[in-house]
PDB file of C-alpha atoms in Angstrom:
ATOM      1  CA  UNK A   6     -71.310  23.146 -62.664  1.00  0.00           C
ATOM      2  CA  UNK A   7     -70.450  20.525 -64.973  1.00  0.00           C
ATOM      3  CA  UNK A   8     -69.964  22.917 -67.929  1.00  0.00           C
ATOM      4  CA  UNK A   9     -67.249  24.614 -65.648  1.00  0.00           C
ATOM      5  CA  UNK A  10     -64.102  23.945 -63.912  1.00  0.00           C
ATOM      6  CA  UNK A  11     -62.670  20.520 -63.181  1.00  0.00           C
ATOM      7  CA  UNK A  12     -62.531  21.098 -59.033  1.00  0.00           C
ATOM      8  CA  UNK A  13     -65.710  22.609 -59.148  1.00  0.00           C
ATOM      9  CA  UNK A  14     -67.663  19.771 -60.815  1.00  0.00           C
ATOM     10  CA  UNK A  15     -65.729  17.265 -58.726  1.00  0.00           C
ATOM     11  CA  UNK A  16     -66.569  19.123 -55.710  1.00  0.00           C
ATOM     12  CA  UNK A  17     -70.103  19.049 -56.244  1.00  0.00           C
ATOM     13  CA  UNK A  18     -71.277  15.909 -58.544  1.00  0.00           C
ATOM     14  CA  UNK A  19     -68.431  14.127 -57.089  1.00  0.00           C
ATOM     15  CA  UNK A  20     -67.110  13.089 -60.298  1.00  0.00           C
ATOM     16  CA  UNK A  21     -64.929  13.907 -62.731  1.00  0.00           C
ATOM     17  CA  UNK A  22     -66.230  16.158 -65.711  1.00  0.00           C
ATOM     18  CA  UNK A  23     -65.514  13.023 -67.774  1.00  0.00           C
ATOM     19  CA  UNK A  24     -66.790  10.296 -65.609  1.00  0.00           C
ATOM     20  CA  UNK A  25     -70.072  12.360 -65.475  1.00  0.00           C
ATOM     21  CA  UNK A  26     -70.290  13.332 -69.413  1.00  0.00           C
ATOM     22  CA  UNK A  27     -69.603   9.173 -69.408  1.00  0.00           C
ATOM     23  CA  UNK A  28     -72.281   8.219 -67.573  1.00  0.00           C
ATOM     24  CA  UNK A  29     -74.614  10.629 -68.888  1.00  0.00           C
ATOM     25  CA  UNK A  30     -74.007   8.681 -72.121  1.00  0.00           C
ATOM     26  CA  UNK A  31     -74.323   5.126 -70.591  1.00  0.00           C
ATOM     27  CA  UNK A  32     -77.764   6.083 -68.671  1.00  0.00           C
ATOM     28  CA  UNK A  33     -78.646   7.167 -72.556  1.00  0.00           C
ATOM     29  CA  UNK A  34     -77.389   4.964 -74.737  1.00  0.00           C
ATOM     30  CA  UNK A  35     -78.390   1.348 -72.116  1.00  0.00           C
ATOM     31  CA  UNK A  36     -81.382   2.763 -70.094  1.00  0.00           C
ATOM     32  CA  UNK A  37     -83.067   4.928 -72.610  1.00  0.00           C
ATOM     33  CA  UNK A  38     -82.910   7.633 -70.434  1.00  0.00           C
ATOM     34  CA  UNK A  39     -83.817  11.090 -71.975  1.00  0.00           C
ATOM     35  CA  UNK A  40     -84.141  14.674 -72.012  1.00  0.00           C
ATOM     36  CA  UNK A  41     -87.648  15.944 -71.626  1.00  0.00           C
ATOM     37  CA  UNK A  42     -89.134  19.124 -72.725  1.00  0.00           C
ATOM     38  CA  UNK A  43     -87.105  21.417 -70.416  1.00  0.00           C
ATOM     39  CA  UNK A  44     -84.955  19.495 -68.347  1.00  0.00           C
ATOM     40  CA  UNK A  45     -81.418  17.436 -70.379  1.00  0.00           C
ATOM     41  CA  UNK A  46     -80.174  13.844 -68.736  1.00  0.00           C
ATOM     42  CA  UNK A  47     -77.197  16.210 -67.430  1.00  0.00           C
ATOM     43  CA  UNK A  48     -79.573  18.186 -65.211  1.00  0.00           C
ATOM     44  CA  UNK A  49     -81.015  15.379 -64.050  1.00  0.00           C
ATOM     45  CA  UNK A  50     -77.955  13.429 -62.931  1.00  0.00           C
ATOM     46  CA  UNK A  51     -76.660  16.098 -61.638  1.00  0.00           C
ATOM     47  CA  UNK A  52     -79.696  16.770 -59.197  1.00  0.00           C
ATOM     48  CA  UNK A  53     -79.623  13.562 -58.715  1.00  0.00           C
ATOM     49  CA  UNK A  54     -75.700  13.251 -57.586  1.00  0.00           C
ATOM     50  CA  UNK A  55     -76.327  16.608 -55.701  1.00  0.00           C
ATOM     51  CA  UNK A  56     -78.639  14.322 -53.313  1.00  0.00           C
ATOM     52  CA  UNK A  57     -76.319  11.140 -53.447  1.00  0.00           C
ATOM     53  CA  UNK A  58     -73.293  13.168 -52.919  1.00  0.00           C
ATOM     54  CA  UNK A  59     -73.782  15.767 -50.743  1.00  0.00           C
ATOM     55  CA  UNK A  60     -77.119  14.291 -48.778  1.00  0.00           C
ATOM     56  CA  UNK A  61     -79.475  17.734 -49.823  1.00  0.00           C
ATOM     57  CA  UNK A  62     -82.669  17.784 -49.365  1.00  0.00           C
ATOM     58  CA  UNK A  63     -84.911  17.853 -52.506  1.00  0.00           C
ATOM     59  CA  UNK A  64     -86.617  21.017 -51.341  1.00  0.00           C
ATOM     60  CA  UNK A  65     -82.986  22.608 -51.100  1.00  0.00           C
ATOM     61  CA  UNK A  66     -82.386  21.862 -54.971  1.00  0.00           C
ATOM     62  CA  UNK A  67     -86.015  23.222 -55.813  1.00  0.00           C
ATOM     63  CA  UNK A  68     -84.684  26.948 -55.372  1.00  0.00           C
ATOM     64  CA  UNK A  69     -81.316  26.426 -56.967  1.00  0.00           C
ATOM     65  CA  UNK A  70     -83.056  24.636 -60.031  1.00  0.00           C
ATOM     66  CA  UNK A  71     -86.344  26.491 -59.959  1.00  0.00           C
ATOM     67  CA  UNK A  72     -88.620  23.355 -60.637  1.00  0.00           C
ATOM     68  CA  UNK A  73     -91.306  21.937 -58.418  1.00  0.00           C
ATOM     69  CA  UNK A  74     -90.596  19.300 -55.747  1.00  0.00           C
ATOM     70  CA  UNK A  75     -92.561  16.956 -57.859  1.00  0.00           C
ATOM     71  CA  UNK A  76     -90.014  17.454 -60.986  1.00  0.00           C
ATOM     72  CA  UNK A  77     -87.366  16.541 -58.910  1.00  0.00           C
ATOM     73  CA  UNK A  78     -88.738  13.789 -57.351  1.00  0.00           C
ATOM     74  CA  UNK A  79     -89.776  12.129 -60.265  1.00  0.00           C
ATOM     75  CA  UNK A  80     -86.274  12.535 -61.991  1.00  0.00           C
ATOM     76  CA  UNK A  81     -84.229  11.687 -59.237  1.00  0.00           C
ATOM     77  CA  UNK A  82     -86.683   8.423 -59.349  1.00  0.00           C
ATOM     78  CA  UNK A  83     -85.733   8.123 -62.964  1.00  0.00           C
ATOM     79  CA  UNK A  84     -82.180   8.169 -63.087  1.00  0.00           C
ATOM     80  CA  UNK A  85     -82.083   5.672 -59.754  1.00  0.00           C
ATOM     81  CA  UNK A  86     -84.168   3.211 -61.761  1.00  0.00           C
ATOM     82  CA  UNK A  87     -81.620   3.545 -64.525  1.00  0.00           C
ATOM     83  CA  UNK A  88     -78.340   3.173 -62.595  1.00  0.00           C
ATOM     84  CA  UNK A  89     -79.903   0.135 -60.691  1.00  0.00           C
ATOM     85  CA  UNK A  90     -80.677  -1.823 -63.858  1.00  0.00           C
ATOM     86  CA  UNK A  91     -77.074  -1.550 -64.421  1.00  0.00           C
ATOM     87  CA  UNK A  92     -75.899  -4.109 -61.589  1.00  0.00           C
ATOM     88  CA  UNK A  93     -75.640  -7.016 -63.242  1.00  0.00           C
ATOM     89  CA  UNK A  94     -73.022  -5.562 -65.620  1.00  0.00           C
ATOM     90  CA  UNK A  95     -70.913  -3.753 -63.789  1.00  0.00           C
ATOM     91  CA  UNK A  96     -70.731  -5.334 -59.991  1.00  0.00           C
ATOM     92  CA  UNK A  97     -69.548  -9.465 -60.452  1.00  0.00           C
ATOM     93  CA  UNK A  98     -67.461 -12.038 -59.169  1.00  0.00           C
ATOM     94  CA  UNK A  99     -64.049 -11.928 -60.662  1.00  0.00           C
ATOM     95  CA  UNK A 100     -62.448 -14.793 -62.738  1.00  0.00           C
ATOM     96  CA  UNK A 101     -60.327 -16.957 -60.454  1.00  0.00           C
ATOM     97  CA  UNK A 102     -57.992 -17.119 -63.465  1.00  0.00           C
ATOM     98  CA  UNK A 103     -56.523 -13.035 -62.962  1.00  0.00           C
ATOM     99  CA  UNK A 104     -53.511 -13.671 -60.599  1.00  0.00           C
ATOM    100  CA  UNK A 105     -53.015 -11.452 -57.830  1.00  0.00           C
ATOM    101  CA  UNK A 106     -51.195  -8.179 -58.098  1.00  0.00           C
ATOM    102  CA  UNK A 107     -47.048  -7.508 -57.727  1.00  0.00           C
ATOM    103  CA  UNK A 108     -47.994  -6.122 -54.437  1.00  0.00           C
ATOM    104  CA  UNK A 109     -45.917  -7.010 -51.491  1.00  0.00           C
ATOM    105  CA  UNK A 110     -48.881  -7.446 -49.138  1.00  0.00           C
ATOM    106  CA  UNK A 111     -50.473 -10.091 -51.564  1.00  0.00           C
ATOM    107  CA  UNK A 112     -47.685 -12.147 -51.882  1.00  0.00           C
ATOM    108  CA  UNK A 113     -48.363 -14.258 -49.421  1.00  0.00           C
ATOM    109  CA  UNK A 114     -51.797 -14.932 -50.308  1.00  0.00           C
ATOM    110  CA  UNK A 115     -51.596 -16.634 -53.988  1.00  0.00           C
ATOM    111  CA  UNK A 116     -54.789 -17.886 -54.399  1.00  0.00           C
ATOM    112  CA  UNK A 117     -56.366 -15.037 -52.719  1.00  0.00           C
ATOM    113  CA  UNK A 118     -59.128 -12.694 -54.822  1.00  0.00           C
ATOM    114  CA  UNK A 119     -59.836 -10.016 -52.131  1.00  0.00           C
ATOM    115  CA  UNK A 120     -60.970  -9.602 -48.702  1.00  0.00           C
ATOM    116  CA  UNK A 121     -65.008  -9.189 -47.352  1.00  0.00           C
ATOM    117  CA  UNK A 122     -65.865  -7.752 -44.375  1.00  0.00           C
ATOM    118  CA  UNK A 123     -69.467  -6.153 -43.024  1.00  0.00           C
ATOM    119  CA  UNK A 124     -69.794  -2.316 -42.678  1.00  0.00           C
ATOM    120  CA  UNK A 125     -73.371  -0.644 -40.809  1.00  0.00           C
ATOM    121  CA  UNK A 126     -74.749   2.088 -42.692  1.00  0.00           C
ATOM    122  CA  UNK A 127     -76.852   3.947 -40.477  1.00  0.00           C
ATOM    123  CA  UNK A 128     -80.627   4.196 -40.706  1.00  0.00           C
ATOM    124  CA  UNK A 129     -83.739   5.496 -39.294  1.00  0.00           C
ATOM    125  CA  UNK A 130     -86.250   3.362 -38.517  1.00  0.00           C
ATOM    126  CA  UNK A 131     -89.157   3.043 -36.667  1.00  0.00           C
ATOM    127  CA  UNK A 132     -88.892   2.592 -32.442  1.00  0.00           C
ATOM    128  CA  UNK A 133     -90.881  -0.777 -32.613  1.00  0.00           C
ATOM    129  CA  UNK A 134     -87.863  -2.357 -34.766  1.00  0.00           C
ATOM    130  CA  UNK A 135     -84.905  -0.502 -33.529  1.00  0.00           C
ATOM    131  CA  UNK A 136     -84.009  -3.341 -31.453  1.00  0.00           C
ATOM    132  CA  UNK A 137     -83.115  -5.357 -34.576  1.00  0.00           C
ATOM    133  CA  UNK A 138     -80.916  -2.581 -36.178  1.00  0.00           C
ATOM    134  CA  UNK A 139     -79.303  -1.545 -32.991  1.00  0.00           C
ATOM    135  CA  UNK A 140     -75.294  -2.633 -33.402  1.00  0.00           C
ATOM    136  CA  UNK A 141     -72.893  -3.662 -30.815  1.00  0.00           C
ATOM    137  CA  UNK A 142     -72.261  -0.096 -30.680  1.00  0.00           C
ATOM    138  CA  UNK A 143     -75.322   1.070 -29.821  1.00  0.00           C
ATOM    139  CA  UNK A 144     -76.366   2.867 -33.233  1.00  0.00           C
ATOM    140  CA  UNK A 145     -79.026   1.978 -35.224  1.00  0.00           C
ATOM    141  CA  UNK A 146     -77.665   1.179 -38.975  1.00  0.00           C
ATOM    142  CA  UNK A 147     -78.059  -1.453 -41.602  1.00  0.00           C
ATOM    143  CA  UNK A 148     -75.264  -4.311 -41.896  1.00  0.00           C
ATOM    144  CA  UNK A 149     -73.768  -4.879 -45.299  1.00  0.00           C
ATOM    145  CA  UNK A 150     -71.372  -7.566 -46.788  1.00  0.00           C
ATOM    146  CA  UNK A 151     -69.444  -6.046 -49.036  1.00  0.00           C
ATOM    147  CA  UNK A 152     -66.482  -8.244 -50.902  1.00  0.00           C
ATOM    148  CA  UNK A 153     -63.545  -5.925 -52.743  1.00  0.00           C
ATOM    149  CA  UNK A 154     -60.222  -7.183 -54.837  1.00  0.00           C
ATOM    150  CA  UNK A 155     -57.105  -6.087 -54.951  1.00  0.00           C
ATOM    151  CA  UNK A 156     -57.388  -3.266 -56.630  1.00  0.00           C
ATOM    152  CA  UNK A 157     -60.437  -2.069 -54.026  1.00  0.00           C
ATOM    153  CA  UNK A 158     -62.896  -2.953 -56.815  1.00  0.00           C
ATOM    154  CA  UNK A 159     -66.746  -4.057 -55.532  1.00  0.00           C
ATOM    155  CA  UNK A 160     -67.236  -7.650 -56.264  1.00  0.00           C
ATOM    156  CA  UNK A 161     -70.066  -8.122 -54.412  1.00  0.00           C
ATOM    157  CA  UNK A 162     -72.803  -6.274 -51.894  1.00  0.00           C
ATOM    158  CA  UNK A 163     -75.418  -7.517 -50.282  1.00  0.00           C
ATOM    159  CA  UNK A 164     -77.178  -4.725 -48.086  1.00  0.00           C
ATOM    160  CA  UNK A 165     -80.361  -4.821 -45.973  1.00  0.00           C
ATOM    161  CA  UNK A 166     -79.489  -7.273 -43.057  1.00  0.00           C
ATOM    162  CA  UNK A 167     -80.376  -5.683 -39.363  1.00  0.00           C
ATOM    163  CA  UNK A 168     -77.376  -4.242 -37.464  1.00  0.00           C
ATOM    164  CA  UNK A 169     -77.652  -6.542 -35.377  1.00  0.00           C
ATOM    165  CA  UNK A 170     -76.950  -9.429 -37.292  1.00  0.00           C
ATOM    166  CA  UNK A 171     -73.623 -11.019 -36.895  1.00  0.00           C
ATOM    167  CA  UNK A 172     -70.824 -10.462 -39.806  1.00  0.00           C
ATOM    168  CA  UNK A 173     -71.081 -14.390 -40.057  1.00  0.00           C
ATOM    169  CA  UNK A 174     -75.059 -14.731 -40.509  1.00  0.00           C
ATOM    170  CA  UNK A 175     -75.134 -12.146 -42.964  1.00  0.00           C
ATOM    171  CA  UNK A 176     -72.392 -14.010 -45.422  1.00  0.00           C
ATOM    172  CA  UNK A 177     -74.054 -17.612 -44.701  1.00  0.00           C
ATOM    173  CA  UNK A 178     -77.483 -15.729 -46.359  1.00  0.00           C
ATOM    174  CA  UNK A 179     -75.491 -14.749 -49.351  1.00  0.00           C
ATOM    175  CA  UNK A 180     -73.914 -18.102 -50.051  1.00  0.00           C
ATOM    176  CA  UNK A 181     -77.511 -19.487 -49.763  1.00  0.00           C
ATOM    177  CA  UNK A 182     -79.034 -17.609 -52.019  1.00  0.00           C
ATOM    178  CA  UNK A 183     -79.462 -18.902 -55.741  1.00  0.00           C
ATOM    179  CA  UNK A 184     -77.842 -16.357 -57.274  1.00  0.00           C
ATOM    180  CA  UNK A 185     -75.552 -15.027 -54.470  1.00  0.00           C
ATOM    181  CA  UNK A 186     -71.599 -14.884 -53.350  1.00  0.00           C
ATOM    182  CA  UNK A 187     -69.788 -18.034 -54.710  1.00  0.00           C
ATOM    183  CA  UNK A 188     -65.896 -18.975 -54.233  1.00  0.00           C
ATOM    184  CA  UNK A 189     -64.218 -21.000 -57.292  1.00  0.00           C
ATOM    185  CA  UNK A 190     -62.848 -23.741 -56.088  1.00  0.00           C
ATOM    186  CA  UNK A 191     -59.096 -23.810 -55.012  1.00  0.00           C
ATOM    187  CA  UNK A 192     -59.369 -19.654 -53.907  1.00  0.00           C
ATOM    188  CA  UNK A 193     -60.190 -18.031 -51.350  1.00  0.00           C
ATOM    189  CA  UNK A 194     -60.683 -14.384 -49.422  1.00  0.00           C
ATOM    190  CA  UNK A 195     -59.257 -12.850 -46.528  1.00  0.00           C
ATOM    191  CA  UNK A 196     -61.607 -12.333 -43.662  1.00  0.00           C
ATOM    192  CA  UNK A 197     -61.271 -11.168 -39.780  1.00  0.00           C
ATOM    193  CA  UNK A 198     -61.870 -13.039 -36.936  1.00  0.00           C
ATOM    194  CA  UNK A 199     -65.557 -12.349 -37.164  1.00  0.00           C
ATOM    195  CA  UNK A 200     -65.616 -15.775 -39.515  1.00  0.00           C
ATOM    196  CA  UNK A 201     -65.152 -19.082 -39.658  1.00  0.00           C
ATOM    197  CA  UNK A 202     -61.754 -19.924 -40.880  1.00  0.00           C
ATOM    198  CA  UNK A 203     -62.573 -22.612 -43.780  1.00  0.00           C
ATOM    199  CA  UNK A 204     -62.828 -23.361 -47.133  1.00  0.00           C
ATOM    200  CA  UNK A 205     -63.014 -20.403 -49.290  1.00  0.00           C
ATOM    201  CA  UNK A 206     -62.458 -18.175 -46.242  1.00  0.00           C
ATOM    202  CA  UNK A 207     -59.282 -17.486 -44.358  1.00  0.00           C
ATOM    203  CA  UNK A 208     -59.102 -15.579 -41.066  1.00  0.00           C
ATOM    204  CA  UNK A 209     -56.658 -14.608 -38.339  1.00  0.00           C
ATOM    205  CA  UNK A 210     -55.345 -16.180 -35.514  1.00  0.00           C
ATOM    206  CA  UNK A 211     -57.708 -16.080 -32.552  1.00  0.00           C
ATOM    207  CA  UNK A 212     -56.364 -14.374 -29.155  1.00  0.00           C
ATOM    208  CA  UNK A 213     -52.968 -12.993 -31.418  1.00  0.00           C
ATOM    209  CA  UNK A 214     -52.470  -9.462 -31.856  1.00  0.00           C
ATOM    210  CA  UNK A 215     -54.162  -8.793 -35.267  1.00  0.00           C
ATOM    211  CA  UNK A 216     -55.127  -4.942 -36.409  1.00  0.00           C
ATOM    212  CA  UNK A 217     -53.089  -2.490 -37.714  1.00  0.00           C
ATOM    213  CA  UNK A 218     -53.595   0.353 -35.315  1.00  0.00           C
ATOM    214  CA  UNK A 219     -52.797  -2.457 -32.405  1.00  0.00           C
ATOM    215  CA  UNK A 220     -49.722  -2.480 -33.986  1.00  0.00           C
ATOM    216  CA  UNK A 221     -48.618   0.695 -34.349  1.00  0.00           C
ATOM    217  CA  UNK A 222     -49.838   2.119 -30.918  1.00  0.00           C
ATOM    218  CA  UNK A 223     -47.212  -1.016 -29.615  1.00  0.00           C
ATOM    219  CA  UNK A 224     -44.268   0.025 -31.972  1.00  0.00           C
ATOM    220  CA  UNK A 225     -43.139  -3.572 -31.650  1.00  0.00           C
ATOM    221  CA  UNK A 226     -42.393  -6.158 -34.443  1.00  0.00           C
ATOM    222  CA  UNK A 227     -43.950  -9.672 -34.465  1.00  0.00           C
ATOM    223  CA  UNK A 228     -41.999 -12.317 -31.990  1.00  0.00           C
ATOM    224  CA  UNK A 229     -43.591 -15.015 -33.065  1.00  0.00           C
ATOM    225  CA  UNK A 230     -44.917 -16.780 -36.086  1.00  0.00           C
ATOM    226  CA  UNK A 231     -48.830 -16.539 -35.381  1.00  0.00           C
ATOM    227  CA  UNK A 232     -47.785 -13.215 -34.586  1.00  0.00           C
ATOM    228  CA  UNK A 233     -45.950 -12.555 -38.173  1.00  0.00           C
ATOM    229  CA  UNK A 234     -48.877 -14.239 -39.838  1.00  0.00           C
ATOM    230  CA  UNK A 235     -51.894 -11.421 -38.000  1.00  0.00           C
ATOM    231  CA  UNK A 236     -49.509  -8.905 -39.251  1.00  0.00           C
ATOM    232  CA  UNK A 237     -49.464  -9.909 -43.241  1.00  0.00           C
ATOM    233  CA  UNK A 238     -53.097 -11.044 -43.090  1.00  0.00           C
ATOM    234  CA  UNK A 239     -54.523  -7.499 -41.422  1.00  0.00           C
ATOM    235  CA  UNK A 240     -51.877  -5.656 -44.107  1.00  0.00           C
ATOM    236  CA  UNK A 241     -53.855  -7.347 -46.687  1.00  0.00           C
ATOM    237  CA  UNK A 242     -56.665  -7.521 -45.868  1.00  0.00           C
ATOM    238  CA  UNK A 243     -57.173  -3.937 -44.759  1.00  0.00           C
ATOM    239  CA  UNK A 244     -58.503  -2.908 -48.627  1.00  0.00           C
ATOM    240  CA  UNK A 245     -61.516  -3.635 -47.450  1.00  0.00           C
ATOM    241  CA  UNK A 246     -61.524  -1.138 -44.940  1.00  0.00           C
ATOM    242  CA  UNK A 247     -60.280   1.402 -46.497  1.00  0.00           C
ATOM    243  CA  UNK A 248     -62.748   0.913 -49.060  1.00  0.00           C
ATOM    244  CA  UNK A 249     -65.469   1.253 -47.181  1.00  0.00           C
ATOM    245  CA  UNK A 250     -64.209   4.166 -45.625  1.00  0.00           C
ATOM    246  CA  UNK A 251     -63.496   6.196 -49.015  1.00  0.00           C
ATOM    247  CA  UNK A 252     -67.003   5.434 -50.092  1.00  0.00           C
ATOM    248  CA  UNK A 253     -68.279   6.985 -47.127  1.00  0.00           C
ATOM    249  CA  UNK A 254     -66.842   9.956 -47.300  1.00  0.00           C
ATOM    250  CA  UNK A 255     -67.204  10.488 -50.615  1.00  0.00           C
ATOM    251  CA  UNK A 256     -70.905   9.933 -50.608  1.00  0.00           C
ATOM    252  CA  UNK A 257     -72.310  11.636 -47.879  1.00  0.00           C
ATOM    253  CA  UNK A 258     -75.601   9.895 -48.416  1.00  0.00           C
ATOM    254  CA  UNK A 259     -74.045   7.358 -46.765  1.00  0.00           C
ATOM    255  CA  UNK A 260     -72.618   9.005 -43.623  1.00  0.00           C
ATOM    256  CA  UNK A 261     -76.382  10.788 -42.357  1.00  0.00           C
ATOM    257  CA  UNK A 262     -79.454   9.215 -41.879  1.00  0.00           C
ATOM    258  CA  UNK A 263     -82.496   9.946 -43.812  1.00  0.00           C
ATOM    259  CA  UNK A 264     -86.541   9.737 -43.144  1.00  0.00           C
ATOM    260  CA  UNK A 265     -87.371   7.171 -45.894  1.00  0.00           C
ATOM    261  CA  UNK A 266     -88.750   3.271 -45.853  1.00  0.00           C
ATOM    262  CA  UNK A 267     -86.119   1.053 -44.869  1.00  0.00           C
ATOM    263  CA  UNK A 268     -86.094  -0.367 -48.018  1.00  0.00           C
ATOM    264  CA  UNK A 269     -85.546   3.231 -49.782  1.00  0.00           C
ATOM    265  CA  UNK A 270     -82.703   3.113 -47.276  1.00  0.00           C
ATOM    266  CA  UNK A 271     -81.056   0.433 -47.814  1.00  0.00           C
ATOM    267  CA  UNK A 272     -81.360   0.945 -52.038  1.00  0.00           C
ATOM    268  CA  UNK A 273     -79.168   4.116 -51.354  1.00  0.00           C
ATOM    269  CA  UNK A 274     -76.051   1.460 -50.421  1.00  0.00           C
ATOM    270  CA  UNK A 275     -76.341  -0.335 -53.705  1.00  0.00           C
ATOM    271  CA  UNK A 276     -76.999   2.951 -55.634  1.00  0.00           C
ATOM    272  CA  UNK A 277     -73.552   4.304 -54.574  1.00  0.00           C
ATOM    273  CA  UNK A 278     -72.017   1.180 -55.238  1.00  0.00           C
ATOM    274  CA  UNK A 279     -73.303   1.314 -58.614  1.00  0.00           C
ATOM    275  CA  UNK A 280     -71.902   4.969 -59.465  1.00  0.00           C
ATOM    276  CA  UNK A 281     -68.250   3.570 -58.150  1.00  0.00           C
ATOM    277  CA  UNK A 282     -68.379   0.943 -60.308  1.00  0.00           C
ATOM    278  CA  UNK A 283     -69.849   2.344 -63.587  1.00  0.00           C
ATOM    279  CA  UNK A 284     -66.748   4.908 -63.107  1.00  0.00           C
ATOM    280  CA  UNK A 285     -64.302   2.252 -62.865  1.00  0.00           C
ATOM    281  CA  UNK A 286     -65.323   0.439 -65.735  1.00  0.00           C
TER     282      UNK A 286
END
């Protein structure tokens, strides 16, 4: 599939013929990763982002592929451990010193690097804990901070909290943490009315029409200047959203639920991350 047509390797690895050859080459050249006795690195990414991309079982790739469950296990195990020891060098904060884009909905936000936001990712997980991932929807899933730029680039991801933890609780853990989410001094990033409004943060207007689709199911302009202010905050900060919502349905792994550990779960969220960002490098 990746020796043939553009569409068709796109449709099935879910990237391009070039971002795959690429990465095939990074996982070699940085991880060490290499071809065994009958299997190349390309047939094992490509297993691998079979699994990731389309959510197949490994028993479904064991007829296409003809190897043994065990084979695939172990190299989709391989090439995981490889993309993960990539993080560090491909998902960071940004320097505060890159000025905002000429982009009409950031031009009221100077200082601004990006918006953050929480998206669930749902799990499966045993009954005796499904109390502490069920959501204010009612689903069981995983909450995850994610923190994007401009451009809808990953700065940041911290996965793993229960769904029900609040948006708020989940970003206080990652400024605690010794290596986690910092904000330079003199910036900030957009968030919703799920945070505090404070330093390093700035939110909406509280009990002020705010969302986009609020908006456009009125059809009526902003009358006043709290009003006018909800309306250029959600514009901009809506990246976020929208890039969550491209990486799940580009990644299917990330739309279905799977029978796993928790922690196997919640490794597929910074896996995909990973992939997304060692293509846009």
């Amino acid at each position: 599939m990746y020796h043939g047509s553009e569409v068709t390797c796109y449709d099935k690895l879910r990237l391009t013929k070039r971002n795959f050859h690429d990465l095939c080459a990074l996982l070699r050249e940085r991880c060490g990763l290499r071809d065994s006795v009958y299997i190349a690195v390309e047939e094992k990414v490509a297993m691998f982002l079979l699994v990731v991309g389309h959510g197949l079982k490994m028993r479904l790739l064991r007829g296409d592929y003809k190897r043994s469950l065990e084979t695939i296990s172990r190299h989709f195990s391989d090439v995981l451990t490889a993309i993960l020891s990539l993080s560090a060098e491909f998902i960071k904060l940004p320097d505060p010193s890159i000025h905002p884009p000429d982009d009409y909905k950031w031009k009221w936000f100077g200082n601004a690097l990006g918006a953050l936001d929480g998206c669930h990712i749902d799990v499966c997980v045993p009954v005796a804990d499904q109390g502490r991932y069920r959501n204010r929807k009612q689903t069981i899933s995983t909450n995850m901070l994610g923190v994007v730029d401009w451009n809808m680039k990953f700065l940041y991801v911290l996965p793993g909290w229960e769904g029900s933890a609040s948006d708020s609780r989940v970003l206080r853990d990652a400024m605690s943490r010794q290596d986690g989410f910092v904000v330079p001094k003199g910036h900030y990033y957009l968030v919703d009315a799920g945070y505090t409004n404070g330093p390093g943060f700035l939110a909406p207007f509280r009990s002020t029409r705010y969302h986009l689709k609020e908006w456009v199911s009125s059809q009526q302009q902003p009358k006043t200047a709290k009003e006018l202010y909800n309306l250029r905050h959600s514009r901009a900060r809506n990246v976020v959203e929208r890039s969550f919502g491209l990486l799940k349905k580009k990644w299917a792994i990330l739309r279905t639920e799977s029978f796993f550990d928790i922690k196997d779960q919640v490794t597929k969220v910074h896996l995909v991350l990973h992939i997304k960002a060692i293509c846009e490098w």
